[in-house]
Structures are given as C-alpha cells and as structure tokens.
Coordinates of N, CA and C in Angstrom, one line a residue:
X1 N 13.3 34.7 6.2 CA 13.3 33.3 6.0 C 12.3 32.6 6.9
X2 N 11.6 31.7 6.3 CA 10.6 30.8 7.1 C 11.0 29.9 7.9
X3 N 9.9 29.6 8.8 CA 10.5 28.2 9.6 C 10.3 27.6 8.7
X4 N 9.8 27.0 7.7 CA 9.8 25.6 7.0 C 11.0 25.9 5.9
X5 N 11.4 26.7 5.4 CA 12.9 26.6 4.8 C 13.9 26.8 5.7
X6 N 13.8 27.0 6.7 CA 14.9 26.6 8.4 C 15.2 25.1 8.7
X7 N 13.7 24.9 8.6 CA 13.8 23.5 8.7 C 14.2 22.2 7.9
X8 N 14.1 22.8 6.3 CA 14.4 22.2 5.1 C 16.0 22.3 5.1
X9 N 16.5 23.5 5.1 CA 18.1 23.6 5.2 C 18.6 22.5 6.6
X10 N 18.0 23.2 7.4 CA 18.6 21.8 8.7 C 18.6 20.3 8.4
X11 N 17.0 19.9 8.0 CA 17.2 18.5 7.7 C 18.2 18.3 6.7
X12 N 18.6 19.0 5.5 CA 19.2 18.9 4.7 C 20.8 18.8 5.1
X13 N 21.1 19.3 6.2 CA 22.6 19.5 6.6 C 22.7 18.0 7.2
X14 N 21.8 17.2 8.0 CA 21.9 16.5 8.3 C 21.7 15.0 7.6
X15 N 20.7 15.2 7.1 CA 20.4 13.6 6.6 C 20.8 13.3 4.8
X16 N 21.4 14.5 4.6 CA 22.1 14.5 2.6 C 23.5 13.5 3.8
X17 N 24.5 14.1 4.9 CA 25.7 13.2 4.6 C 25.2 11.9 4.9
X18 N 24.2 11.7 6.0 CA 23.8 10.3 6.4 C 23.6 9.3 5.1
X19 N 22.4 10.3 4.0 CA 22.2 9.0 2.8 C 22.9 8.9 2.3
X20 N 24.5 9.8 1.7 CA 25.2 9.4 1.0 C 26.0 8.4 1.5
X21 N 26.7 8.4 2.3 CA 27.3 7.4 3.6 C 26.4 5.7 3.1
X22 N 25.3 5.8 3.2 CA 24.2 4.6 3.2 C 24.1 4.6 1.8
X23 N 24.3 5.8 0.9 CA 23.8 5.2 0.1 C 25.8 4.5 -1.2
X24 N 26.3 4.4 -0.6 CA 27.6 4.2 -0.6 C 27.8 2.1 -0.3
X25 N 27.1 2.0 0.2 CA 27.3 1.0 0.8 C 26.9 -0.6 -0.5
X26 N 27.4 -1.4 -0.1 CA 27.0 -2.3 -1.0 C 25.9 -3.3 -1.0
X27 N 25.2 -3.3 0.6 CA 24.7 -3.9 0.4 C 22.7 -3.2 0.4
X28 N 23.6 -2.1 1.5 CA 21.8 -1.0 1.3 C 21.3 -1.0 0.0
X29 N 22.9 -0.7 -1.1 CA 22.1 -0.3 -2.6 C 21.4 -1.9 -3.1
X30 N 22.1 -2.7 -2.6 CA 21.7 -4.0 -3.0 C 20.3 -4.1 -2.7
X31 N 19.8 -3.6 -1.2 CA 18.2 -3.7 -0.8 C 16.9 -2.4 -1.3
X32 N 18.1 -1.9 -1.9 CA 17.3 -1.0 -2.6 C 17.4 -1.2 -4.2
X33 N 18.2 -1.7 -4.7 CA 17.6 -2.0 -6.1 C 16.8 -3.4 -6.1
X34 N 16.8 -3.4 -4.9 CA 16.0 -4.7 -4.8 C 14.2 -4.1 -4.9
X35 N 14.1 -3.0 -3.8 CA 12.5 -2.9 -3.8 C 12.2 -1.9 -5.4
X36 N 13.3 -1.5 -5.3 CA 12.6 -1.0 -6.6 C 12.5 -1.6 -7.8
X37 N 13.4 -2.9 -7.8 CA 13.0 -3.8 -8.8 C 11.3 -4.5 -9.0
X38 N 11.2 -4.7 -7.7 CA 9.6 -5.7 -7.0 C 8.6 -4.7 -6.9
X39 N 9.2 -3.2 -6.5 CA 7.9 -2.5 -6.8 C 6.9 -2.9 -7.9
X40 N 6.9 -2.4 -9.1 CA 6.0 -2.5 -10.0 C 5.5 -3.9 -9.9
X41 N 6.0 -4.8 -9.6 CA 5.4 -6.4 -9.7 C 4.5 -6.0 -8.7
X42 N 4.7 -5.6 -7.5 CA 3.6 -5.8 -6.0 C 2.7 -5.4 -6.6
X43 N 3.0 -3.8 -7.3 CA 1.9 -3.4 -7.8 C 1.2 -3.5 -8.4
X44 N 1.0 -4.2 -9.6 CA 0.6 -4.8 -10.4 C -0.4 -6.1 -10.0
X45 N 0.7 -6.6 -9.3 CA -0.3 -7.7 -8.8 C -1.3 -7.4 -7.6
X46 N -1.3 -6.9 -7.0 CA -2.1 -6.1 -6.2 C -3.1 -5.5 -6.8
X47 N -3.1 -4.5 -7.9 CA -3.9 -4.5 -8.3 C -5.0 -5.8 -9.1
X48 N -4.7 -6.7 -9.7 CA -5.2 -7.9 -10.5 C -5.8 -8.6 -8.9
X49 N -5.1 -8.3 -7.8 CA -6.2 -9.1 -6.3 C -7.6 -8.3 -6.4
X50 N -6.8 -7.0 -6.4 CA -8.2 -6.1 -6.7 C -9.3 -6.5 -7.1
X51 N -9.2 -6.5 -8.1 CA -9.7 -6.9 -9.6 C -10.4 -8.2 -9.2
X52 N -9.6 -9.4 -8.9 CA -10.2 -10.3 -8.5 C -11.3 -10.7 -7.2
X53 N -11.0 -9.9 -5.9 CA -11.7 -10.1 -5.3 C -12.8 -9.7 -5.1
X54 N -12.6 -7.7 -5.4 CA -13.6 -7.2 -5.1 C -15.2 -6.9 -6.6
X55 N -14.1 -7.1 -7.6 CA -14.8 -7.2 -8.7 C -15.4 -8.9 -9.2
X56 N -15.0 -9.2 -10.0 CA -15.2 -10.5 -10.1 C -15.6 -11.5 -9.4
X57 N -15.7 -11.5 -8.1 CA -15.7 -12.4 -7.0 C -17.6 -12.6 -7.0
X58 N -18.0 -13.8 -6.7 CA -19.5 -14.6 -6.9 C -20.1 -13.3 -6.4
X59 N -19.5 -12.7 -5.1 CA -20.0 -12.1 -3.6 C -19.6 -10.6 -3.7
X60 N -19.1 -10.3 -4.7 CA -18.7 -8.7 -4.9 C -19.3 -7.4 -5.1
X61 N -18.5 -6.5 -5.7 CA -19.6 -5.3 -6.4 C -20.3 -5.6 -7.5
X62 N -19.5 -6.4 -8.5 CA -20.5 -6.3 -9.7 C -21.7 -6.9 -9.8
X63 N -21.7 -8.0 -8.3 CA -22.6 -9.1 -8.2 C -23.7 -8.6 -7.7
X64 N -23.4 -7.8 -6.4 CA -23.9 -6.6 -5.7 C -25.2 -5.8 -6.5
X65 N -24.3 -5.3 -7.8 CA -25.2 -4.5 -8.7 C -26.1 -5.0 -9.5
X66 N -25.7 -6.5 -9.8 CA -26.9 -7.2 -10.9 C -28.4 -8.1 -9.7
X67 N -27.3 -7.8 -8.8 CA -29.1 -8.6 -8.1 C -29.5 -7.7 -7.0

C-alpha cells in the first residue's frame, strides 16, 4: 500500500464524519445551496467583464491589434 492511499484512507476516516455532521445542518446546507446557486451567475458575468474590458474596451486587445 502507498503513502498516498494511506493518506487517502486517513483523510477519509476523518473528514467523511466531519462533512456529514456539517453537512446535516440547516443552515451550512442553506450557504451552500446558496454558492452553488450564484456560481454560474459570477461566472458568467465575469466572464461578459472579460469580454468587456479587455476586448471591447477603446484601450484593449482588439484596439491594440487594429492600430
């Protein structure tokens, strides 16, 4: 047996009862269906800043490339 499946079983003895414990709770699960609700929004819109700033923008790449 390897140290990194030594160490996979250990972490595993340890932090499976911790998350279920937490994840039991009402209001952890509440802050977690919360980021995973907003995920895809951040991301999304994060990307469209992208998009805006570094593309589009007067002072950018694409501006960069035409002059």
């Amino acid at each position: 047996m390897g140290l990194m499946a030594s160490f996979e079983r250990g972490m595993e003895r340890f932090l499976v009862p911790v998350a279920i414990k937490l994840n039991s709770q009402k209001h952890v699960a509440a802050v977690r269906d919360g980021f995973v609700f907003t995920f895809p929004i951040i991301m999304a819109s994060s990307l469209i800043i992208l998009i805006n700033f570094a593309i589009l923008s007067p002072d950018g790449f694409i501006a960069g490339l035409l002059h």
